[in-house]
Structures are given as C-alpha cells and as structure tokens.
C-alpha cells in the first residue's frame, strides 16, 4: 500500500484578490500532484491552516474537494489558535484527537483483527488556543494509550504521526517550542518497541529531516510552501520505501513565494534537506531492522 504525508499546509485567507487567486492555484496544483501518486491514504501532518479560523478550514477543504482529495488530519498548533479540538473536528472529521487506523501492506485499509495490518497511530500534540507557546505536549492519559498501542504492535511495523517533533530528534528540534515539551516521556514510550521497524512522522519545523535511532526512523516533513514537495511512502510486506516528490515546473515556486510574502511569518531557514533527508529504504524483518539504503550524516543533523 502507498501513503502520503503532507507537511504544514498553512492555508489562509489573503486580503487581496490576486493573492486569493494565487492561493487557490497553488493548493490545487499541490493536491493534483498528490492525487497523481494514487495513494491509499493521505495524512496532513498538522497546521493545515494558519490562523485556525472557520473560514480557513472551509476554504482549504473546499479546495481539496474541488480536486477530489481526501486526507486524514493530524492536529497542529495553528489549527487550534482560535478553536477547540472538538470544534475543529467539524472539518477534520477525526473521531477523537488521537486515534489508530490499520493498514495491510497488500490490501490497504484494514482493521485491528488483521494480523498482518500495521497500526497507524495518530497523536494529538498541540495545546488549545495557545498564542504564545506553540510547543507540543502529550498528556498522561494519551501517553498511557500510546504505550498500549506500542505494546499491541508486537513485531509488526509501527507508524506514528504527530505534529511536533521529539526534542533533538530532527532538524531545529533542539530549539524552544520546536518540539514536544515532555519529549523524554514520549521517547520512553517509543522505545518500549524492541522488535520491528518503527516510524515517527512529524512536521512543525518546516524542514525535511530524517534521523534513525535504533529501530526508530524519525521523519520530519517540510511545509510545502517552503519546499514545494511532499513524502510518498510505499509500505510493502518486506520493506518500506520513502521518497520525496517535488512539484514540477517553476510556477509552484513562484506562487509559493508570493503566498509566503503575503503571510509575512515564514522563516527562511534551510528546508529542503540533504539527500539523506529526502529518501529512505527500510527492510522489514521479523526480529530485526535492516536499513538498506539511507546514507545519513549524523554530524550534519547535530550542526543543525
């Protein structure tokens, strides 16, 4: 099966007709490119909108609907600047802020009774209506639930999705508010998984980054407006392959520059990443993890 991870979309309502038209054109191009990949499921990793308004959510989902794209939403801090998690569920459709779905590598969407189906665990890391503190947090109830999901995964591959990175795990995640506050607690939960490959997909920091730690692969996905790309992951019985797809032509980049200038709050830090931040190949074995091809420079991550 194939799934796609979209970075922070930051869709907003612009104050000029020119920018509004550019916005519609850009996101329709992005969503059309995603559809071309024929994925079983698309996950938007949070901060799908910029200010958390109803108008933004309606505009984003109307744009996706025009193209024919549906996606699973991970809650992000910008999504919750003005509304509660229960209120934004009107647009996200999430059954609850954190939840698990199951996917079989050969048949796609499945259920928990399928012994070959891997859990796709969606975390809820942002704080509600937190205008000054945009760091993440995983509360005790969710942490207990996460531990149970990890234990239940046995030696199957495990895919976890959350908006915020773990502290120091990926690019820029050592900086204040660019990680989960209680990252140590979450790491301890993650490392309960001793067998089988595990992946944590996050966003928030607007930069592509991939780091491996033991059997865990930490995959941070950039904001499309910064890099004009997204992640495509093929989950097969014997391996997981990730590659980064860039939008074609010069038009998307020109539109993205217009939109970021119109927003005025996008940092220009390096975002595309090195080669090792853009592709990954992991062999799936019953009791061990073998990385077939992932040339990662640990020192480059530490310098970032």
PDB file of C-alpha atoms in Angstrom:
ATOM      1  CA  UNK A   1       0.000   0.000   0.000  1.00  0.00           C
ATOM      2  CA  UNK A   2       1.033   3.603  -0.517  1.00  0.00           C
ATOM      3  CA  UNK A   3       0.515   6.587   1.727  1.00  0.00           C
ATOM      4  CA  UNK A   4       1.474  10.251   1.522  1.00  0.00           C
ATOM      5  CA  UNK A   5       2.497  12.704   4.218  1.00  0.00           C
ATOM      6  CA  UNK A   6       1.830  16.390   3.562  1.00  0.00           C
ATOM      7  CA  UNK A   7       3.767  18.921   5.619  1.00  0.00           C
ATOM      8  CA  UNK A   8       2.278  22.017   7.268  1.00  0.00           C
ATOM      9  CA  UNK A   9      -0.094  23.490   4.673  1.00  0.00           C
ATOM     10  CA  UNK A  10      -0.753  26.843   6.402  1.00  0.00           C
ATOM     11  CA  UNK A  11      -3.730  27.637   4.196  1.00  0.00           C
ATOM     12  CA  UNK A  12      -5.073  31.122   4.897  1.00  0.00           C
ATOM     13  CA  UNK A  13      -7.454  33.756   3.551  1.00  0.00           C
ATOM     14  CA  UNK A  14      -5.497  36.562   1.877  1.00  0.00           C
ATOM     15  CA  UNK A  15      -6.597  40.185   1.817  1.00  0.00           C
ATOM     16  CA  UNK A  16      -6.239  40.785  -1.938  1.00  0.00           C
ATOM     17  CA  UNK A  17      -7.940  39.097  -4.874  1.00  0.00           C
ATOM     18  CA  UNK A  18      -4.569  38.479  -6.536  1.00  0.00           C
ATOM     19  CA  UNK A  19      -3.279  36.526  -3.539  1.00  0.00           C
ATOM     20  CA  UNK A  20      -6.558  34.658  -3.125  1.00  0.00           C
ATOM     21  CA  UNK A  21      -6.334  33.504  -6.738  1.00  0.00           C
ATOM     22  CA  UNK A  22      -2.669  32.551  -6.279  1.00  0.00           C
ATOM     23  CA  UNK A  23      -3.634  30.587  -3.167  1.00  0.00           C
ATOM     24  CA  UNK A  24      -6.320  28.586  -4.970  1.00  0.00           C
ATOM     25  CA  UNK A  25      -3.989  27.894  -7.895  1.00  0.00           C
ATOM     26  CA  UNK A  26      -1.113  26.765  -5.662  1.00  0.00           C
ATOM     27  CA  UNK A  27      -3.067  24.374  -3.476  1.00  0.00           C
ATOM     28  CA  UNK A  28      -4.963  22.912  -6.426  1.00  0.00           C
ATOM     29  CA  UNK A  29      -1.613  22.223  -8.116  1.00  0.00           C
ATOM     30  CA  UNK A  30      -0.270  20.640  -4.922  1.00  0.00           C
ATOM     31  CA  UNK A  31      -3.360  18.493  -4.352  1.00  0.00           C
ATOM     32  CA  UNK A  32      -3.464  17.408  -8.005  1.00  0.00           C
ATOM     33  CA  UNK A  33       0.162  16.277  -7.765  1.00  0.00           C
ATOM     34  CA  UNK A  34      -0.707  14.299  -4.621  1.00  0.00           C
ATOM     35  CA  UNK A  35      -3.636  12.623  -6.401  1.00  0.00           C
ATOM     36  CA  UNK A  36      -1.352  11.539  -9.244  1.00  0.00           C
ATOM     37  CA  UNK A  37       0.511   9.311  -6.774  1.00  0.00           C
ATOM     38  CA  UNK A  38      -2.615   7.149  -6.291  1.00  0.00           C
ATOM     39  CA  UNK A  39      -2.107   6.684  -2.563  1.00  0.00           C
ATOM     40  CA  UNK A  40      -4.370   4.634  -0.311  1.00  0.00           C
ATOM     41  CA  UNK A  41      -4.368   7.387   2.311  1.00  0.00           C
ATOM     42  CA  UNK A  42      -3.026  10.930   2.617  1.00  0.00           C
ATOM     43  CA  UNK A  43      -2.078  12.368   6.004  1.00  0.00           C
ATOM     44  CA  UNK A  44      -1.738  16.109   6.587  1.00  0.00           C
ATOM     45  CA  UNK A  45       0.722  16.419   9.467  1.00  0.00           C
ATOM     46  CA  UNK A  46      -0.897  19.449  11.159  1.00  0.00           C
ATOM     47  CA  UNK A  47      -1.043  23.237  10.826  1.00  0.00           C
ATOM     48  CA  UNK A  48      -3.327  22.683   7.874  1.00  0.00           C
ATOM     49  CA  UNK A  49      -4.482  26.300   8.296  1.00  0.00           C
ATOM     50  CA  UNK A  50      -2.591  29.351   9.519  1.00  0.00           C
ATOM     51  CA  UNK A  51      -4.880  31.139  11.991  1.00  0.00           C
ATOM     52  CA  UNK A  52      -7.362  28.447  12.982  1.00  0.00           C
ATOM     53  CA  UNK A  53     -10.460  30.254  11.640  1.00  0.00           C
ATOM     54  CA  UNK A  54     -13.589  28.607  10.305  1.00  0.00           C
ATOM     55  CA  UNK A  55     -13.123  30.460   7.009  1.00  0.00           C
ATOM     56  CA  UNK A  56      -9.670  28.946   6.555  1.00  0.00           C
ATOM     57  CA  UNK A  57     -10.862  25.413   7.248  1.00  0.00           C
ATOM     58  CA  UNK A  58     -13.777  25.845   4.862  1.00  0.00           C
ATOM     59  CA  UNK A  59     -11.525  27.272   2.133  1.00  0.00           C
ATOM     60  CA  UNK A  60      -8.927  24.519   2.486  1.00  0.00           C
ATOM     61  CA  UNK A  61     -11.390  21.663   2.389  1.00  0.00           C
ATOM     62  CA  UNK A  62     -13.349  23.259  -0.462  1.00  0.00           C
ATOM     63  CA  UNK A  63     -10.098  23.446  -2.445  1.00  0.00           C
ATOM     64  CA  UNK A  64      -9.283  19.794  -1.709  1.00  0.00           C
ATOM     65  CA  UNK A  65     -12.856  18.806  -2.617  1.00  0.00           C
ATOM     66  CA  UNK A  66     -12.620  20.572  -5.999  1.00  0.00           C
ATOM     67  CA  UNK A  67      -9.583  18.459  -6.843  1.00  0.00           C
ATOM     68  CA  UNK A  68     -11.057  15.281  -5.345  1.00  0.00           C
ATOM     69  CA  UNK A  69      -8.585  14.832  -2.490  1.00  0.00           C
ATOM     70  CA  UNK A  70      -9.430  13.490   0.953  1.00  0.00           C
ATOM     71  CA  UNK A  71      -6.881  13.447   3.766  1.00  0.00           C
ATOM     72  CA  UNK A  72      -6.538  12.388   7.381  1.00  0.00           C
ATOM     73  CA  UNK A  73      -5.754  15.397   9.569  1.00  0.00           C
ATOM     74  CA  UNK A  74      -3.235  15.464  12.401  1.00  0.00           C
ATOM     75  CA  UNK A  75      -3.947  18.337  14.800  1.00  0.00           C
ATOM     76  CA  UNK A  76      -1.405  21.189  14.705  1.00  0.00           C
ATOM     77  CA  UNK A  77      -0.950  24.216  16.945  1.00  0.00           C
ATOM     78  CA  UNK A  78      -2.003  26.721  14.250  1.00  0.00           C
ATOM     79  CA  UNK A  79      -5.204  24.734  13.681  1.00  0.00           C
ATOM     80  CA  UNK A  80      -6.099  25.351  17.329  1.00  0.00           C
ATOM     81  CA  UNK A  81      -5.263  29.040  17.719  1.00  0.00           C
ATOM     82  CA  UNK A  82      -8.912  30.074  17.917  1.00  0.00           C
ATOM     83  CA  UNK A  83     -10.982  26.913  18.357  1.00  0.00           C
ATOM     84  CA  UNK A  84     -11.014  23.774  20.465  1.00  0.00           C
ATOM     85  CA  UNK A  85     -10.174  20.266  19.290  1.00  0.00           C
ATOM     86  CA  UNK A  86     -13.842  19.347  19.433  1.00  0.00           C
ATOM     87  CA  UNK A  87     -14.786  22.367  17.322  1.00  0.00           C
ATOM     88  CA  UNK A  88     -12.268  21.787  14.521  1.00  0.00           C
ATOM     89  CA  UNK A  89     -13.398  18.144  14.272  1.00  0.00           C
ATOM     90  CA  UNK A  90     -16.244  19.553  12.166  1.00  0.00           C
ATOM     91  CA  UNK A  91     -13.675  19.892   9.359  1.00  0.00           C
ATOM     92  CA  UNK A  92     -11.026  17.313  10.236  1.00  0.00           C
ATOM     93  CA  UNK A  93     -13.524  14.511  10.786  1.00  0.00           C
ATOM     94  CA  UNK A  94     -11.241  12.995  13.426  1.00  0.00           C
ATOM     95  CA  UNK A  95     -13.150  10.533  15.621  1.00  0.00           C
ATOM     96  CA  UNK A  96     -11.199  11.932  18.587  1.00  0.00           C
ATOM     97  CA  UNK A  97      -7.972  13.969  18.926  1.00  0.00           C
ATOM     98  CA  UNK A  98      -5.807  10.812  18.945  1.00  0.00           C
ATOM     99  CA  UNK A  99      -6.723   7.512  17.337  1.00  0.00           C
ATOM    100  CA  UNK A 100      -5.425   4.440  15.470  1.00  0.00           C
ATOM    101  CA  UNK A 101      -6.191   3.125  11.997  1.00  0.00           C
ATOM    102  CA  UNK A 102      -4.882  -0.094  10.437  1.00  0.00           C
ATOM    103  CA  UNK A 103      -3.388  -0.785   7.021  1.00  0.00           C
ATOM    104  CA  UNK A 104      -2.382  -4.062   5.404  1.00  0.00           C
ATOM    105  CA  UNK A 105       0.695  -3.720   3.145  1.00  0.00           C
ATOM    106  CA  UNK A 106      -1.043  -5.652   0.371  1.00  0.00           C
ATOM    107  CA  UNK A 107      -4.714  -4.721   0.765  1.00  0.00           C
ATOM    108  CA  UNK A 108      -4.671  -1.195   2.169  1.00  0.00           C
ATOM    109  CA  UNK A 109      -7.120  -0.067   4.846  1.00  0.00           C
ATOM    110  CA  UNK A 110      -7.939  -2.867   7.284  1.00  0.00           C
ATOM    111  CA  UNK A 111      -8.822  -3.441  10.955  1.00  0.00           C
ATOM    112  CA  UNK A 112      -7.237  -4.423  14.272  1.00  0.00           C
ATOM    113  CA  UNK A 113      -8.131  -8.125  13.851  1.00  0.00           C
ATOM    114  CA  UNK A 114      -5.997  -8.375  10.717  1.00  0.00           C
ATOM    115  CA  UNK A 115      -2.751  -9.914  11.994  1.00  0.00           C
ATOM    116  CA  UNK A 116      -0.815  -8.512   9.018  1.00  0.00           C
ATOM    117  CA  UNK A 117      -2.147  -4.955   9.327  1.00  0.00           C
ATOM    118  CA  UNK A 118       0.170  -2.348  10.828  1.00  0.00           C
ATOM    119  CA  UNK A 119      -1.143   0.312  13.208  1.00  0.00           C
ATOM    120  CA  UNK A 120      -1.130   3.943  12.042  1.00  0.00           C
ATOM    121  CA  UNK A 121      -1.187   5.817  15.352  1.00  0.00           C
ATOM    122  CA  UNK A 122      -2.245   9.474  15.152  1.00  0.00           C
ATOM    123  CA  UNK A 123      -1.088  11.549  18.132  1.00  0.00           C
ATOM    124  CA  UNK A 124      -2.521  14.825  19.419  1.00  0.00           C
ATOM    125  CA  UNK A 125       0.404  17.052  20.456  1.00  0.00           C
ATOM    126  CA  UNK A 126      -0.751  20.734  20.261  1.00  0.00           C
ATOM    127  CA  UNK A 127      -2.179  22.904  23.034  1.00  0.00           C
ATOM    128  CA  UNK A 128      -5.537  24.595  22.542  1.00  0.00           C
ATOM    129  CA  UNK A 129      -5.650  28.356  21.935  1.00  0.00           C
ATOM    130  CA  UNK A 130      -2.001  28.781  22.928  1.00  0.00           C
ATOM    131  CA  UNK A 131      -0.997  32.001  21.179  1.00  0.00           C
ATOM    132  CA  UNK A 132       2.414  32.436  22.813  1.00  0.00           C
ATOM    133  CA  UNK A 133       3.530  28.852  23.395  1.00  0.00           C
ATOM    134  CA  UNK A 134       3.482  26.767  20.227  1.00  0.00           C
ATOM    135  CA  UNK A 135       5.392  23.814  21.677  1.00  0.00           C
ATOM    136  CA  UNK A 136       3.777  20.395  21.988  1.00  0.00           C
ATOM    137  CA  UNK A 137       2.688  18.249  24.913  1.00  0.00           C
ATOM    138  CA  UNK A 138       1.384  14.689  25.342  1.00  0.00           C
ATOM    139  CA  UNK A 139      -0.766  14.337  28.443  1.00  0.00           C
ATOM    140  CA  UNK A 140      -0.724  11.373  30.828  1.00  0.00           C
ATOM    141  CA  UNK A 141      -3.937   9.801  29.509  1.00  0.00           C
ATOM    142  CA  UNK A 142      -2.740   9.912  25.913  1.00  0.00           C
ATOM    143  CA  UNK A 143       0.693   8.662  26.996  1.00  0.00           C
ATOM    144  CA  UNK A 144      -0.862   5.587  28.618  1.00  0.00           C
ATOM    145  CA  UNK A 145      -2.891   4.973  25.471  1.00  0.00           C
ATOM    146  CA  UNK A 146       0.249   5.347  23.323  1.00  0.00           C
ATOM    147  CA  UNK A 147       2.119   2.770  25.386  1.00  0.00           C
ATOM    148  CA  UNK A 148      -0.722   0.306  24.856  1.00  0.00           C
ATOM    149  CA  UNK A 149      -0.705   0.901  21.077  1.00  0.00           C
ATOM    150  CA  UNK A 150       3.033   0.286  21.003  1.00  0.00           C
ATOM    151  CA  UNK A 151       2.786  -2.888  23.067  1.00  0.00           C
ATOM    152  CA  UNK A 152      -0.070  -4.149  20.879  1.00  0.00           C
ATOM    153  CA  UNK A 153       2.014  -3.644  17.715  1.00  0.00           C
ATOM    154  CA  UNK A 154       4.185  -6.649  18.665  1.00  0.00           C
ATOM    155  CA  UNK A 155       6.863  -7.086  15.966  1.00  0.00           C
ATOM    156  CA  UNK A 156       4.736  -5.537  13.218  1.00  0.00           C
ATOM    157  CA  UNK A 157       5.851  -2.259  11.646  1.00  0.00           C
ATOM    158  CA  UNK A 158       4.542   0.724  13.583  1.00  0.00           C
ATOM    159  CA  UNK A 159       3.727   4.107  12.044  1.00  0.00           C
ATOM    160  CA  UNK A 160       3.153   7.055  14.399  1.00  0.00           C
ATOM    161  CA  UNK A 161       2.083  10.525  13.270  1.00  0.00           C
ATOM    162  CA  UNK A 162       2.207  13.712  15.336  1.00  0.00           C
ATOM    163  CA  UNK A 163       2.611  17.381  14.563  1.00  0.00           C
ATOM    164  CA  UNK A 164       5.524  18.182  16.889  1.00  0.00           C
ATOM    165  CA  UNK A 165       8.967  16.508  16.722  1.00  0.00           C
ATOM    166  CA  UNK A 166      10.725  14.950  19.664  1.00  0.00           C
ATOM    167  CA  UNK A 167      13.369  17.162  21.217  1.00  0.00           C
ATOM    168  CA  UNK A 168      16.702  16.972  19.341  1.00  0.00           C
ATOM    169  CA  UNK A 169      15.414  14.161  17.131  1.00  0.00           C
ATOM    170  CA  UNK A 170      15.199  16.103  13.849  1.00  0.00           C
ATOM    171  CA  UNK A 171      16.314  19.413  12.329  1.00  0.00           C
ATOM    172  CA  UNK A 172      15.693  22.503  14.508  1.00  0.00           C
ATOM    173  CA  UNK A 173      14.002  20.355  17.197  1.00  0.00           C
ATOM    174  CA  UNK A 174      16.536  21.396  19.843  1.00  0.00           C
ATOM    175  CA  UNK A 175      15.157  24.953  19.817  1.00  0.00           C
ATOM    176  CA  UNK A 176      12.488  26.209  22.263  1.00  0.00           C
ATOM    177  CA  UNK A 177       8.890  25.408  21.268  1.00  0.00           C
ATOM    178  CA  UNK A 178      10.028  23.411  18.220  1.00  0.00           C
ATOM    179  CA  UNK A 179       9.421  20.069  19.915  1.00  0.00           C
ATOM    180  CA  UNK A 180       7.236  18.206  22.425  1.00  0.00           C
ATOM    181  CA  UNK A 181       7.773  19.653  25.919  1.00  0.00           C
ATOM    182  CA  UNK A 182       7.776  16.231  27.579  1.00  0.00           C
ATOM    183  CA  UNK A 183       9.771  14.538  24.822  1.00  0.00           C
ATOM    184  CA  UNK A 184      11.557  12.332  27.344  1.00  0.00           C
ATOM    185  CA  UNK A 185       8.264  10.708  28.367  1.00  0.00           C
ATOM    186  CA  UNK A 186       7.294  10.132  24.751  1.00  0.00           C
ATOM    187  CA  UNK A 187      10.726   8.704  23.904  1.00  0.00           C
ATOM    188  CA  UNK A 188      10.435   6.250  26.782  1.00  0.00           C
ATOM    189  CA  UNK A 189       7.076   5.165  25.387  1.00  0.00           C
ATOM    190  CA  UNK A 190       8.509   4.810  21.881  1.00  0.00           C
ATOM    191  CA  UNK A 191      11.455   2.718  22.990  1.00  0.00           C
ATOM    192  CA  UNK A 192       9.124   0.153  24.539  1.00  0.00           C
ATOM    193  CA  UNK A 193       9.051  -1.184  20.981  1.00  0.00           C
ATOM    194  CA  UNK A 194      12.045  -3.503  20.865  1.00  0.00           C
ATOM    195  CA  UNK A 195      11.134  -5.538  17.765  1.00  0.00           C
ATOM    196  CA  UNK A 196      10.092  -4.469  14.312  1.00  0.00           C
ATOM    197  CA  UNK A 197      10.593  -1.254  12.387  1.00  0.00           C
ATOM    198  CA  UNK A 198       9.017   1.917  13.745  1.00  0.00           C
ATOM    199  CA  UNK A 199       8.488   5.340  12.202  1.00  0.00           C
ATOM    200  CA  UNK A 200       7.530   8.717  13.646  1.00  0.00           C
ATOM    201  CA  UNK A 201       6.286  11.266  11.107  1.00  0.00           C
ATOM    202  CA  UNK A 202       6.096  14.889  12.226  1.00  0.00           C
ATOM    203  CA  UNK A 203       6.080  18.431  10.883  1.00  0.00           C
ATOM    204  CA  UNK A 204       6.043  21.799  12.718  1.00  0.00           C
ATOM    205  CA  UNK A 205       9.621  22.851  11.879  1.00  0.00           C
ATOM    206  CA  UNK A 206       9.023  23.346   8.125  1.00  0.00           C
ATOM    207  CA  UNK A 207      12.174  21.407   7.133  1.00  0.00           C
ATOM    208  CA  UNK A 208      12.797  17.934   5.728  1.00  0.00           C
ATOM    209  CA  UNK A 209      14.845  15.765   8.081  1.00  0.00           C
ATOM    210  CA  UNK A 210      15.313  12.016   8.595  1.00  0.00           C
ATOM    211  CA  UNK A 211      17.157  10.540  11.579  1.00  0.00           C
ATOM    212  CA  UNK A 212      17.491   6.902  12.636  1.00  0.00           C
ATOM    213  CA  UNK A 213      17.762   5.805  16.266  1.00  0.00           C
ATOM    214  CA  UNK A 214      17.846   2.052  16.915  1.00  0.00           C
ATOM    215  CA  UNK A 215      14.760   0.612  15.189  1.00  0.00           C
ATOM    216  CA  UNK A 216      13.051   4.032  15.028  1.00  0.00           C
ATOM    217  CA  UNK A 217      13.067   6.291  11.985  1.00  0.00           C
ATOM    218  CA  UNK A 218      12.170   9.924  12.686  1.00  0.00           C
ATOM    219  CA  UNK A 219      10.798  11.602   9.557  1.00  0.00           C
ATOM    220  CA  UNK A 220      10.127  15.337   9.671  1.00  0.00           C
ATOM    221  CA  UNK A 221       8.332  16.766   6.632  1.00  0.00           C
ATOM    222  CA  UNK A 222       8.736  20.328   5.400  1.00  0.00           C
ATOM    223  CA  UNK A 223       5.957  22.835   4.771  1.00  0.00           C
ATOM    224  CA  UNK A 224       5.110  22.621   1.043  1.00  0.00           C
ATOM    225  CA  UNK A 225       5.229  26.431   0.730  1.00  0.00           C
ATOM    226  CA  UNK A 226       8.919  26.259   1.714  1.00  0.00           C
ATOM    227  CA  UNK A 227       9.989  23.296  -0.418  1.00  0.00           C
ATOM    228  CA  UNK A 228       7.194  22.522  -2.923  1.00  0.00           C
ATOM    229  CA  UNK A 229       7.343  18.829  -2.130  1.00  0.00           C
ATOM    230  CA  UNK A 230       5.757  16.032  -0.075  1.00  0.00           C
ATOM    231  CA  UNK A 231       6.544  12.500   1.117  1.00  0.00           C
ATOM    232  CA  UNK A 232       5.435   9.324  -0.662  1.00  0.00           C
ATOM    233  CA  UNK A 233       5.814   6.085   1.297  1.00  0.00           C
ATOM    234  CA  UNK A 234       5.362   2.570  -0.096  1.00  0.00           C
ATOM    235  CA  UNK A 235       4.628   0.028   2.631  1.00  0.00           C
ATOM    236  CA  UNK A 236       5.158  -3.495   1.319  1.00  0.00           C
ATOM    237  CA  UNK A 237       5.411  -6.858   3.127  1.00  0.00           C
ATOM    238  CA  UNK A 238       9.215  -6.848   3.084  1.00  0.00           C
ATOM    239  CA  UNK A 239      10.176  -3.174   3.097  1.00  0.00           C
ATOM    240  CA  UNK A 240       9.190   0.455   3.496  1.00  0.00           C
ATOM    241  CA  UNK A 241      10.383   2.925   0.873  1.00  0.00           C
ATOM    242  CA  UNK A 242      10.135   6.693   1.166  1.00  0.00           C
ATOM    243  CA  UNK A 243      10.857   9.261  -1.495  1.00  0.00           C
ATOM    244  CA  UNK A 244      10.179  12.983  -1.718  1.00  0.00           C
ATOM    245  CA  UNK A 245       8.168  14.224  -4.693  1.00  0.00           C
ATOM    246  CA  UNK A 246       8.724  17.784  -5.913  1.00  0.00           C
ATOM    247  CA  UNK A 247       6.117  19.798  -7.797  1.00  0.00           C
ATOM    248  CA  UNK A 248       7.139  20.227 -11.425  1.00  0.00           C
ATOM    249  CA  UNK A 249       7.823  23.464 -13.268  1.00  0.00           C
ATOM    250  CA  UNK A 250       8.644  26.930 -11.997  1.00  0.00           C
ATOM    251  CA  UNK A 251       5.068  28.058 -11.390  1.00  0.00           C
ATOM    252  CA  UNK A 252       4.581  26.422  -7.936  1.00  0.00           C
ATOM    253  CA  UNK A 253       7.726  28.073  -6.573  1.00  0.00           C
ATOM    254  CA  UNK A 254       6.701  31.493  -7.832  1.00  0.00           C
ATOM    255  CA  UNK A 255       3.231  31.134  -6.320  1.00  0.00           C
ATOM    256  CA  UNK A 256       4.655  29.882  -3.013  1.00  0.00           C
ATOM    257  CA  UNK A 257       6.970  32.885  -2.786  1.00  0.00           C
ATOM    258  CA  UNK A 258       4.000  35.203  -3.323  1.00  0.00           C
ATOM    259  CA  UNK A 259       1.962  33.475  -0.644  1.00  0.00           C
ATOM    260  CA  UNK A 260       4.744  33.399   1.948  1.00  0.00           C
ATOM    261  CA  UNK A 261       5.446  37.090   1.337  1.00  0.00           C
ATOM    262  CA  UNK A 262       1.747  37.787   1.796  1.00  0.00           C
ATOM    263  CA  UNK A 263       1.717  35.901   5.103  1.00  0.00           C
ATOM    264  CA  UNK A 264       4.891  37.531   6.350  1.00  0.00           C
ATOM    265  CA  UNK A 265       5.635  34.976   9.074  1.00  0.00           C
ATOM    266  CA  UNK A 266       7.583  32.193   7.322  1.00  0.00           C
ATOM    267  CA  UNK A 267      11.213  31.830   8.399  1.00  0.00           C
ATOM    268  CA  UNK A 268      13.713  31.336   5.584  1.00  0.00           C
ATOM    269  CA  UNK A 269      15.790  28.658   7.305  1.00  0.00           C
ATOM    270  CA  UNK A 270      17.110  25.836   5.056  1.00  0.00           C
ATOM    271  CA  UNK A 271      14.253  23.423   4.476  1.00  0.00           C
ATOM    272  CA  UNK A 272      14.737  21.012   1.558  1.00  0.00           C
ATOM    273  CA  UNK A 273      17.292  18.906   3.423  1.00  0.00           C
ATOM    274  CA  UNK A 274      20.200  16.816   2.177  1.00  0.00           C
ATOM    275  CA  UNK A 275      19.861  13.655   0.103  1.00  0.00           C
ATOM    276  CA  UNK A 276      19.554  11.550   3.250  1.00  0.00           C
ATOM    277  CA  UNK A 277      16.636  13.727   4.377  1.00  0.00           C
ATOM    278  CA  UNK A 278      14.669  13.028   1.205  1.00  0.00           C
ATOM    279  CA  UNK A 279      14.695   9.249   0.822  1.00  0.00           C
ATOM    280  CA  UNK A 280      14.697   6.173   2.997  1.00  0.00           C
ATOM    281  CA  UNK A 281      14.515   2.426   2.477  1.00  0.00           C
ATOM    282  CA  UNK A 282      13.978   0.073   5.408  1.00  0.00           C
ATOM    283  CA  UNK A 283      13.823  -3.734   5.216  1.00  0.00           C
ATOM    284  CA  UNK A 284      11.141  -5.364   7.330  1.00  0.00           C
ATOM    285  CA  UNK A 285      12.266  -8.479   9.149  1.00  0.00           C
ATOM    286  CA  UNK A 286      10.524 -10.343  11.988  1.00  0.00           C
ATOM    287  CA  UNK A 287      13.105  -9.615  14.681  1.00  0.00           C
ATOM    288  CA  UNK A 288      15.489  -7.043  13.286  1.00  0.00           C
ATOM    289  CA  UNK A 289      15.620  -3.835  11.359  1.00  0.00           C
ATOM    290  CA  UNK A 290      17.927  -3.531   8.381  1.00  0.00           C
ATOM    291  CA  UNK A 291      18.317  -0.201   6.685  1.00  0.00           C
ATOM    292  CA  UNK A 292      19.099  -0.997   3.071  1.00  0.00           C
ATOM    293  CA  UNK A 293      19.793   2.486   1.813  1.00  0.00           C
ATOM    294  CA  UNK A 294      19.862   5.541   4.000  1.00  0.00           C
ATOM    295  CA  UNK A 295      23.109   7.493   3.993  1.00  0.00           C
ATOM    296  CA  UNK A 296      22.643   9.727   6.997  1.00  0.00           C
ATOM    297  CA  UNK A 297      25.237  12.203   8.199  1.00  0.00           C
ATOM    298  CA  UNK A 298      24.652  12.372  11.926  1.00  0.00           C
ATOM    299  CA  UNK A 299      27.090  15.232  12.244  1.00  0.00           C
ATOM    300  CA  UNK A 300      25.047  17.357   9.836  1.00  0.00           C
ATOM    301  CA  UNK A 301      21.959  16.832  11.996  1.00  0.00           C
ATOM    302  CA  UNK A 302      23.886  17.836  15.113  1.00  0.00           C
ATOM    303  CA  UNK A 303      25.160  21.011  13.429  1.00  0.00           C
ATOM    304  CA  UNK A 304      21.585  21.950  12.519  1.00  0.00           C
TER     305      UNK A 304
END
